[in-house]
Amino acid sequence: MSKPMIEVAQLHKSFGVHEILKGIDLTVHQGEIVVIIGPSGSGKSTLLRCLNCLELPSSGTVKVEGTSFSDESGRYNEKRVARLRTEIGMVFQGFNLFPMMTAIQNVMAAQIKIRKKSAEEAKKTAEKYLTKVGLAERMNHYPNQLSGGQKQRVAIARALAMEPNIMLFDEATSALDPELVGEVLKVIRELADEGMTMVLVTHEMRFAEEVGDRIIFMDKGVIVEEGKPSDIFNAPKHQRTKLFINQVLHPESEKV
């Protein structure tokens, strides 16, 4: 087994009195593609945001390549969090691009600010990754001149340009028109083929089945079941998983 890239132990997250995550244990190994599925409100996105400390855990630990986000006393030091976070790229449902910057400027910005690269070096890296996601002809376009799929591919290029060891995707296609979904999934599929360690939250079940090494089904803040795609989609053990899979893959068979 390859080395652990992410280790989560007894992760709890509450917002006020509302407990969202209720003791998550999860290990993601190098080169593994873990896909998290489940109904809305099950805690999928909160878990993903805890993996790079965009949300601070209420209790429990998250380690990246063996190093915990919190120190020995459980405190979260800003510099420590920022350093570890540079190893993890994240792509959101919304594109979060700067509207007054071109595609290439959007991809350069974090490299210059966080990686402390020169403008020349950042531009070279930005060109490389924009080409990789199929946007060589759109580098100097502003976000309002790009389709939703193109904006999301700029967001992926921006994350990749930081050259992280891990990529997180939070419903990266859910804000897109159906005909644009394929172009974004193609980029994610290529990253998978290259061996990038990835954790994806998605509602694209066929894609999850095709690209995932392991599927995690969450409901009500806990991991209900996990396993190989063929097991989860074709022979789920837990009744709640069966119900969910049946509803999303065969909605026409549901007689409510």
mmCIF file of C-alpha atoms in Angstrom:
data_model
loop_
_atom_site.group_PDB
_atom_site.id
_atom_site.type_symbol
_atom_site.label_atom_id
_atom_site.label_comp_id
_atom_site.label_asym_id
_atom_site.label_seq_id
_atom_site.Cartn_x
_atom_site.Cartn_y
_atom_site.Cartn_z
ATOM 1 C CA MET A 1 0.000 0.000 0.000
ATOM 2 C CA SER A 2 1.324 3.464 -0.879
ATOM 3 C CA LYS A 3 1.878 6.065 1.817
ATOM 4 C CA PRO A 4 -1.032 7.895 3.497
ATOM 5 C CA MET A 5 -1.552 11.400 2.111
ATOM 6 C CA ILE A 6 -4.551 12.326 4.277
ATOM 7 C CA GLU A 7 -5.366 10.809 7.672
ATOM 8 C CA VAL A 8 -8.568 11.776 9.459
ATOM 9 C CA ALA A 9 -9.253 10.510 12.984
ATOM 10 C CA GLN A 10 -12.481 10.987 14.940
ATOM 11 C CA LEU A 11 -13.314 14.203 13.126
ATOM 12 C CA HIS A 12 -16.250 16.128 14.545
ATOM 13 C CA LYS A 13 -17.571 19.442 13.240
ATOM 14 C CA SER A 14 -20.405 21.454 14.712
ATOM 15 C CA PHE A 15 -21.912 24.799 13.763
ATOM 16 C CA GLY A 16 -23.416 26.049 17.000
ATOM 17 C CA VAL A 17 -25.528 23.228 18.429
ATOM 18 C CA HIS A 18 -25.831 21.531 15.029
ATOM 19 C CA GLU A 19 -23.359 18.640 14.682
ATOM 20 C CA ILE A 20 -22.519 18.106 10.997
ATOM 21 C CA LEU A 21 -19.717 15.533 11.218
ATOM 22 C CA LYS A 22 -19.992 12.855 13.879
ATOM 23 C CA GLY A 23 -16.664 11.086 14.202
ATOM 24 C CA ILE A 24 -15.182 10.551 10.741
ATOM 25 C CA ASP A 25 -12.213 8.201 10.265
ATOM 26 C CA LEU A 26 -10.656 8.231 6.810
ATOM 27 C CA THR A 27 -7.285 7.544 5.181
ATOM 28 C CA VAL A 28 -6.466 8.503 1.589
ATOM 29 C CA HIS A 29 -3.339 6.953 0.089
ATOM 30 C CA GLN A 30 -0.974 8.364 -2.508
ATOM 31 C CA GLY A 31 -2.440 8.148 -6.006
ATOM 32 C CA GLU A 32 -5.857 7.088 -4.714
ATOM 33 C CA ILE A 33 -9.085 8.618 -6.005
ATOM 34 C CA VAL A 34 -11.726 8.698 -3.283
ATOM 35 C CA VAL A 35 -15.225 9.784 -4.286
ATOM 36 C CA ILE A 36 -17.687 10.902 -1.613
ATOM 37 C CA ILE A 37 -21.391 10.533 -2.391
ATOM 38 C CA GLY A 38 -24.552 10.932 -0.369
ATOM 39 C CA PRO A 39 -27.730 12.984 -0.033
ATOM 40 C CA SER A 40 -27.737 16.760 0.422
ATOM 41 C CA GLY A 41 -26.954 17.731 3.996
ATOM 42 C CA SER A 42 -25.004 14.567 4.767
ATOM 43 C CA GLY A 43 -21.779 16.467 5.547
ATOM 44 C CA LYS A 44 -19.839 15.745 2.322
ATOM 45 C CA SER A 45 -18.745 19.305 1.582
ATOM 46 C CA THR A 46 -18.043 20.052 5.247
ATOM 47 C CA LEU A 47 -15.744 17.017 5.378
ATOM 48 C CA LEU A 48 -13.945 18.174 2.233
ATOM 49 C CA ARG A 49 -13.493 21.686 3.663
ATOM 50 C CA CYS A 50 -12.073 20.197 6.868
ATOM 51 C CA LEU A 51 -9.459 18.298 4.836
ATOM 52 C CA ASN A 52 -7.672 21.564 4.053
ATOM 53 C CA CYS A 53 -8.835 23.435 7.159
ATOM 54 C CA LEU A 54 -11.142 25.861 5.377
ATOM 55 C CA GLU A 55 -13.357 24.684 8.233
ATOM 56 C CA LEU A 56 -11.584 24.059 11.535
ATOM 57 C CA PRO A 57 -12.589 20.743 13.121
ATOM 58 C CA SER A 58 -14.449 20.964 16.436
ATOM 59 C CA SER A 59 -12.440 17.931 17.562
ATOM 60 C CA GLY A 60 -10.361 15.157 16.038
ATOM 61 C CA THR A 61 -7.328 15.412 13.788
ATOM 62 C CA VAL A 62 -6.531 15.880 10.118
ATOM 63 C CA LYS A 63 -3.011 15.033 8.941
ATOM 64 C CA VAL A 64 -1.508 15.783 5.545
ATOM 65 C CA GLU A 65 1.482 13.617 4.640
ATOM 66 C CA GLY A 66 1.964 12.799 8.315
ATOM 67 C CA THR A 67 1.724 16.352 9.657
ATOM 68 C CA SER A 68 -1.307 17.496 11.636
ATOM 69 C CA PHE A 69 -2.979 20.841 10.961
ATOM 70 C CA SER A 70 -3.117 21.377 14.737
ATOM 71 C CA ASP A 71 -0.142 21.391 17.094
ATOM 72 C CA GLU A 72 0.353 19.039 20.035
ATOM 73 C CA SER A 73 -1.993 21.105 22.205
ATOM 74 C CA GLY A 74 -4.726 20.989 19.545
ATOM 75 C CA ARG A 75 -4.320 24.641 18.527
ATOM 76 C CA TYR A 76 -4.429 25.754 14.897
ATOM 77 C CA ASN A 77 -1.481 27.967 14.080
ATOM 78 C CA GLU A 78 -2.131 30.190 11.068
ATOM 79 C CA LYS A 79 1.329 29.668 9.509
ATOM 80 C CA ARG A 80 1.188 25.911 9.983
ATOM 81 C CA VAL A 81 -2.277 25.730 8.396
ATOM 82 C CA ALA A 82 -1.219 27.962 5.493
ATOM 83 C CA ARG A 83 1.909 25.854 4.842
ATOM 84 C CA LEU A 84 0.002 22.568 4.773
ATOM 85 C CA ARG A 85 -2.789 24.058 2.704
ATOM 86 C CA THR A 86 -0.339 24.829 -0.120
ATOM 87 C CA GLU A 87 -0.014 21.059 -0.635
ATOM 88 C CA ILE A 88 -3.753 20.739 -1.308
ATOM 89 C CA GLY A 89 -5.467 22.228 -4.354
ATOM 90 C CA MET A 90 -9.220 22.807 -4.141
ATOM 91 C CA VAL A 91 -11.829 23.396 -6.823
ATOM 92 C CA PHE A 92 -15.225 24.640 -5.713
ATOM 93 C CA GLN A 93 -18.727 24.514 -7.140
ATOM 94 C CA GLY A 94 -18.464 28.253 -7.858
ATOM 95 C CA PHE A 95 -15.452 29.284 -9.914
ATOM 96 C CA ASN A 96 -14.296 32.133 -7.615
ATOM 97 C CA LEU A 97 -12.342 33.850 -10.390
ATOM 98 C CA PHE A 98 -11.327 37.517 -10.170
ATOM 99 C CA PRO A 99 -13.582 39.219 -12.775
ATOM 100 C CA MET A 100 -11.117 42.011 -13.562
ATOM 101 C CA MET A 101 -8.287 39.574 -14.306
ATOM 102 C CA THR A 102 -7.769 37.513 -17.452
ATOM 103 C CA ALA A 103 -7.595 33.721 -17.240
ATOM 104 C CA ILE A 104 -3.805 33.768 -17.148
ATOM 105 C CA GLN A 105 -3.735 36.526 -14.512
ATOM 106 C CA ASN A 106 -6.142 34.487 -12.364
ATOM 107 C CA VAL A 107 -3.805 31.489 -12.569
ATOM 108 C CA MET A 108 -0.722 33.615 -11.847
ATOM 109 C CA ALA A 109 -2.052 35.505 -8.809
ATOM 110 C CA ALA A 110 -1.742 32.850 -6.072
ATOM 111 C CA GLN A 111 1.604 31.639 -7.409
ATOM 112 C CA ILE A 112 3.040 35.133 -6.956
ATOM 113 C CA LYS A 113 1.367 35.850 -3.611
ATOM 114 C CA ILE A 114 1.688 32.456 -1.901
ATOM 115 C CA ARG A 115 4.466 30.567 -3.720
ATOM 116 C CA LYS A 116 6.461 33.839 -4.055
ATOM 117 C CA LYS A 117 7.231 33.155 -7.703
ATOM 118 C CA SER A 118 8.411 35.887 -10.063
ATOM 119 C CA ALA A 119 5.838 37.133 -12.582
ATOM 120 C CA GLU A 120 7.839 35.523 -15.382
ATOM 121 C CA GLU A 121 7.945 32.132 -13.655
ATOM 122 C CA ALA A 122 4.254 32.318 -12.679
ATOM 123 C CA LYS A 123 3.297 33.180 -16.267
ATOM 124 C CA LYS A 124 5.210 30.187 -17.614
ATOM 125 C CA THR A 125 3.493 27.844 -15.129
ATOM 126 C CA ALA A 126 0.079 29.398 -15.847
ATOM 127 C CA GLU A 127 0.543 28.871 -19.588
ATOM 128 C CA LYS A 128 1.500 25.241 -18.963
ATOM 129 C CA TYR A 129 -1.608 24.438 -16.934
ATOM 130 C CA LEU A 130 -4.061 26.461 -19.021
ATOM 131 C CA THR A 131 -2.794 24.523 -22.039
ATOM 132 C CA LYS A 132 -3.178 21.292 -20.065
ATOM 133 C CA VAL A 133 -6.884 22.005 -19.445
ATOM 134 C CA GLY A 134 -7.439 22.924 -23.101
ATOM 135 C CA LEU A 135 -7.517 26.721 -22.801
ATOM 136 C CA ALA A 136 -4.412 27.748 -24.734
ATOM 137 C CA GLU A 137 -6.598 29.960 -26.964
ATOM 138 C CA ARG A 138 -8.440 31.585 -24.036
ATOM 139 C CA MET A 139 -5.591 32.713 -21.788
ATOM 140 C CA ASN A 140 -6.193 36.422 -22.311
ATOM 141 C CA HIS A 141 -9.976 36.264 -22.011
ATOM 142 C CA TYR A 142 -11.777 37.662 -18.970
ATOM 143 C CA PRO A 143 -14.205 35.469 -17.001
ATOM 144 C CA ASN A 144 -17.249 37.169 -18.561
ATOM 145 C CA GLN A 145 -15.936 36.079 -21.988
ATOM 146 C CA LEU A 146 -15.775 32.402 -20.937
ATOM 147 C CA SER A 147 -18.417 29.690 -20.662
ATOM 148 C CA GLY A 148 -19.099 28.031 -17.315
ATOM 149 C CA GLY A 149 -17.061 24.992 -18.318
ATOM 150 C CA GLN A 150 -14.147 27.179 -19.369
ATOM 151 C CA LYS A 151 -14.290 29.130 -16.084
ATOM 152 C CA GLN A 152 -14.192 25.888 -14.127
ATOM 153 C CA ARG A 153 -11.214 24.719 -16.163
ATOM 154 C CA VAL A 154 -9.434 27.997 -15.339
ATOM 155 C CA ALA A 155 -10.171 27.262 -11.660
ATOM 156 C CA ILE A 156 -8.663 23.776 -12.060
ATOM 157 C CA ALA A 157 -5.587 25.237 -13.808
ATOM 158 C CA ARG A 158 -5.227 27.773 -10.970
ATOM 159 C CA ALA A 159 -5.235 24.959 -8.381
ATOM 160 C CA LEU A 160 -2.810 22.810 -10.416
ATOM 161 C CA ALA A 161 -0.424 25.746 -10.939
ATOM 162 C CA MET A 162 0.293 25.679 -7.206
ATOM 163 C CA GLU A 163 1.629 22.159 -7.888
ATOM 164 C CA PRO A 164 -0.141 20.491 -4.958
ATOM 165 C CA ASN A 165 0.228 16.839 -4.000
ATOM 166 C CA ILE A 166 -3.518 16.440 -3.396
ATOM 167 C CA MET A 167 -6.574 17.802 -5.226
ATOM 168 C CA LEU A 168 -10.034 18.263 -3.716
ATOM 169 C CA PHE A 169 -13.118 18.790 -5.908
ATOM 170 C CA ASP A 170 -16.338 19.967 -4.290
ATOM 171 C CA GLU A 171 -19.231 19.384 -6.719
ATOM 172 C CA ALA A 172 -17.056 20.851 -9.474
ATOM 173 C CA THR A 173 -19.718 20.310 -12.163
ATOM 174 C CA SER A 174 -22.967 21.056 -10.334
ATOM 175 C CA ALA A 175 -23.115 24.738 -11.384
ATOM 176 C CA LEU A 176 -22.628 23.878 -15.069
ATOM 177 C CA ASP A 177 -25.118 23.371 -17.856
ATOM 178 C CA PRO A 178 -25.333 19.640 -18.718
ATOM 179 C CA GLU A 179 -23.532 20.009 -22.048
ATOM 180 C CA LEU A 180 -20.516 21.607 -20.306
ATOM 181 C CA VAL A 181 -20.090 18.941 -17.618
ATOM 182 C CA GLY A 182 -18.147 16.578 -19.886
ATOM 183 C CA GLU A 183 -15.278 18.993 -20.560
ATOM 184 C CA VAL A 184 -14.584 19.389 -16.834
ATOM 185 C CA LEU A 185 -14.895 15.667 -16.103
ATOM 186 C CA LYS A 186 -12.410 15.027 -18.947
ATOM 187 C CA VAL A 187 -9.779 17.120 -17.140
ATOM 188 C CA ILE A 188 -10.427 15.327 -13.833
ATOM 189 C CA ARG A 189 -10.226 11.961 -15.611
ATOM 190 C CA GLU A 190 -6.842 12.913 -17.098
ATOM 191 C CA LEU A 191 -5.542 13.878 -13.639
ATOM 192 C CA ALA A 192 -6.713 10.500 -12.351
ATOM 193 C CA ASP A 193 -4.836 8.757 -15.173
ATOM 194 C CA GLU A 194 -1.677 10.682 -14.196
ATOM 195 C CA GLY A 195 -1.865 9.399 -10.610
ATOM 196 C CA MET A 196 -2.929 12.572 -8.787
ATOM 197 C CA THR A 197 -4.250 11.894 -5.274
ATOM 198 C CA MET A 198 -7.837 13.189 -5.290
ATOM 199 C CA VAL A 199 -10.913 13.428 -3.115
ATOM 200 C CA LEU A 200 -14.093 14.321 -4.986
ATOM 201 C CA VAL A 201 -17.578 15.160 -3.812
ATOM 202 C CA THR A 202 -19.902 14.634 -6.761
ATOM 203 C CA HIS A 203 -23.449 13.788 -7.759
ATOM 204 C CA GLU A 204 -22.240 12.415 -11.121
ATOM 205 C CA MET A 205 -22.706 8.759 -10.198
ATOM 206 C CA ARG A 206 -21.575 7.202 -13.477
ATOM 207 C CA PHE A 207 -18.403 9.300 -13.345
ATOM 208 C CA ALA A 208 -17.844 8.316 -9.693
ATOM 209 C CA GLU A 209 -18.174 4.669 -10.655
ATOM 210 C CA GLU A 210 -15.764 5.058 -13.568
ATOM 211 C CA VAL A 211 -13.001 7.147 -11.980
ATOM 212 C CA GLY A 212 -13.069 6.269 -8.267
ATOM 213 C CA ASP A 213 -10.782 3.749 -6.600
ATOM 214 C CA ARG A 214 -12.995 3.898 -3.531
ATOM 215 C CA ILE A 215 -16.505 5.203 -2.967
ATOM 216 C CA ILE A 216 -17.570 6.604 0.393
ATOM 217 C CA PHE A 217 -21.285 6.914 1.091
ATOM 218 C CA MET A 218 -22.145 9.479 3.775
ATOM 219 C CA ASP A 219 -25.430 10.190 5.475
ATOM 220 C CA LYS A 220 -26.254 12.332 8.523
ATOM 221 C CA GLY A 221 -22.624 13.132 9.289
ATOM 222 C CA VAL A 222 -21.213 9.605 9.294
ATOM 223 C CA ILE A 223 -19.611 7.246 6.786
ATOM 224 C CA VAL A 224 -22.311 4.607 6.304
ATOM 225 C CA GLU A 225 -20.422 2.427 3.856
ATOM 226 C CA GLU A 226 -17.277 2.445 1.737
ATOM 227 C CA GLY A 227 -15.794 0.132 -0.837
ATOM 228 C CA LYS A 228 -14.875 -0.399 -4.460
ATOM 229 C CA PRO A 229 -17.192 1.250 -6.994
ATOM 230 C CA SER A 230 -18.449 -2.138 -8.228
ATOM 231 C CA ASP A 231 -19.405 -3.130 -4.678
ATOM 232 C CA ILE A 232 -21.090 0.138 -3.715
ATOM 233 C CA PHE A 233 -23.025 0.584 -6.949
ATOM 234 C CA ASN A 234 -23.888 -3.041 -7.681
ATOM 235 C CA ALA A 235 -24.005 -4.752 -4.291
ATOM 236 C CA PRO A 236 -24.268 -2.234 -1.428
ATOM 237 C CA LYS A 237 -24.500 -3.884 1.981
ATOM 238 C CA HIS A 238 -26.264 -1.159 3.958
ATOM 239 C CA GLN A 239 -29.970 -0.554 3.417
ATOM 240 C CA ARG A 240 -29.497 3.239 3.407
ATOM 241 C CA THR A 241 -26.875 2.933 0.676
ATOM 242 C CA LYS A 242 -29.153 0.668 -1.371
ATOM 243 C CA LEU A 243 -31.982 3.189 -1.145
ATOM 244 C CA PHE A 244 -29.760 6.115 -2.171
ATOM 245 C CA ILE A 245 -28.155 4.268 -5.107
ATOM 246 C CA ASN A 246 -31.550 3.122 -6.326
ATOM 247 C CA GLN A 247 -32.998 6.647 -6.102
ATOM 248 C CA VAL A 248 -30.160 8.330 -7.994
ATOM 249 C CA LEU A 249 -29.559 5.648 -10.629
ATOM 250 C CA HIS A 250 -33.141 4.509 -11.165
ATOM 251 C CA PRO A 251 -35.384 7.446 -10.185
ATOM 252 C CA GLU A 252 -38.111 6.274 -12.561
ATOM 253 C CA SER A 253 -38.505 3.071 -10.529
ATOM 254 C CA GLU A 254 -39.302 4.984 -7.349
ATOM 255 C CA LYS A 255 -43.019 4.995 -6.678
ATOM 256 C CA VAL A 256 -43.598 7.547 -3.948
#
